[in-house]
XYZ file of C-alpha atoms in Angstrom:
102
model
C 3.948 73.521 -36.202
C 1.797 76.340 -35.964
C -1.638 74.310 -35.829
C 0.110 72.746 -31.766
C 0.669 76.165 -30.735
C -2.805 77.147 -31.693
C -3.032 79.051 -34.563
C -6.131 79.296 -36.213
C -6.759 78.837 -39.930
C -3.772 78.297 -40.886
C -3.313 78.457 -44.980
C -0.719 77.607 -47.210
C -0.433 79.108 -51.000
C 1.630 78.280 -53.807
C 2.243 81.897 -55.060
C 5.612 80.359 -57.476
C 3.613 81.502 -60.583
C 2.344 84.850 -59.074
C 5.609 86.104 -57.970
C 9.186 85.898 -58.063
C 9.869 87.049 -54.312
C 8.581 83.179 -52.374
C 7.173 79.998 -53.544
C 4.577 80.203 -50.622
C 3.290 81.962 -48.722
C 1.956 80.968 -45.232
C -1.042 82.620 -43.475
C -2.045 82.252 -39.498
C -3.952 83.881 -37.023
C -3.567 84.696 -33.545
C -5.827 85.138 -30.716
C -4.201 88.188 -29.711
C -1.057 90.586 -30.370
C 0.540 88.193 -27.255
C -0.510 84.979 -29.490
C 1.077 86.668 -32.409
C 3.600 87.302 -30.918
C 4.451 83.870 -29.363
C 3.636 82.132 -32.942
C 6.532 84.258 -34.183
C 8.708 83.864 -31.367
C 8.179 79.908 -31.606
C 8.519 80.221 -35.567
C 11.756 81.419 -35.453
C 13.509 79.084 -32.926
C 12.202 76.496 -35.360
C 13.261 77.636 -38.326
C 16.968 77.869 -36.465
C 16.311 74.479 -35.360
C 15.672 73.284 -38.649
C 19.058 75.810 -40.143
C 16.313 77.578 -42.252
C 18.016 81.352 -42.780
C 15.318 84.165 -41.810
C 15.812 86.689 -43.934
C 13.966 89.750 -42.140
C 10.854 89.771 -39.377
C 8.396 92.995 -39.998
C 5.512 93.798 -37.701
C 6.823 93.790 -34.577
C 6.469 94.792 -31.541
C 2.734 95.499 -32.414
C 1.655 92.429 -33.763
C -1.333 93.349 -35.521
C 0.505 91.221 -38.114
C 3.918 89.726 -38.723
C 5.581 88.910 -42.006
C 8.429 86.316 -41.602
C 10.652 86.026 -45.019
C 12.015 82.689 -45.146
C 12.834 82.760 -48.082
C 11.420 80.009 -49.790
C 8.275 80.680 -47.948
C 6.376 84.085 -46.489
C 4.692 83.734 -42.977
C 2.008 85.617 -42.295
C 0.943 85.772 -38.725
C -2.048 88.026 -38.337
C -4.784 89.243 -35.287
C -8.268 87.951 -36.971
C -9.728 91.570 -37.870
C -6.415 92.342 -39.752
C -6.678 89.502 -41.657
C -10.270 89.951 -42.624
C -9.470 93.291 -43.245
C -6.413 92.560 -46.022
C -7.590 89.254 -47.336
C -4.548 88.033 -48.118
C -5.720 84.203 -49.360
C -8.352 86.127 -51.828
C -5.777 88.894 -52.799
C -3.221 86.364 -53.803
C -5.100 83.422 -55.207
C -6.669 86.124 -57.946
C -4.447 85.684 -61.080
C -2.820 88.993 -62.237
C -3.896 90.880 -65.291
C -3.266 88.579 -68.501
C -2.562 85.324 -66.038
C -4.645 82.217 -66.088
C -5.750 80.571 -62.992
C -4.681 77.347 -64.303
């Protein structure tokens, strides 16, 4: 769903054997703090759609970035320089102290 509204690189992680908090975790980018916000905005009426429960919504109203907890699944929704800035995909596909990658 995000890929139609235009988000741009959107990833998808399997974090279930990094943490106990999601099974995945979603990152997107936006072209803007409006585009942000709109991906969010469309986000949630899907996840209502769909009777997926959205447990909390952090980031807003500046939209730099946007965490959506789903649950199941974290959505990250991020402007471009904020997201090459945390590195989110790099900081969460690095296996923690005493893990193995496979």
């Amino acid at each position: 769903q995000l890929d139609e509204l235009k988000a741009r690189d959107v990833a998808v992680l399997d974090v279930s054997r990094l943490t106990t908090i999601t099974d995945q975790m979603v990152i997107a980018s936006g072209t803007s703090s409006r585009h942000v916000s709109s991906l969010v905005e469309h986000l949630l009426v899907e996840a209502k759609r769909h009777g997926l429960r959205v447990f909390g919504v952090e980031g807003k109203p500046h939209c730099e970035w946007v965490l959506v907890d789903l649950g199941e699944a974290l959505v990250h929704v991020l402007q471009p320089e904020t997201r090459l800035f945390y590195d989110l995909e790099k900081l969460w596909s690095t296996p923690l102290r005493g893990q193995s990658s496979a």
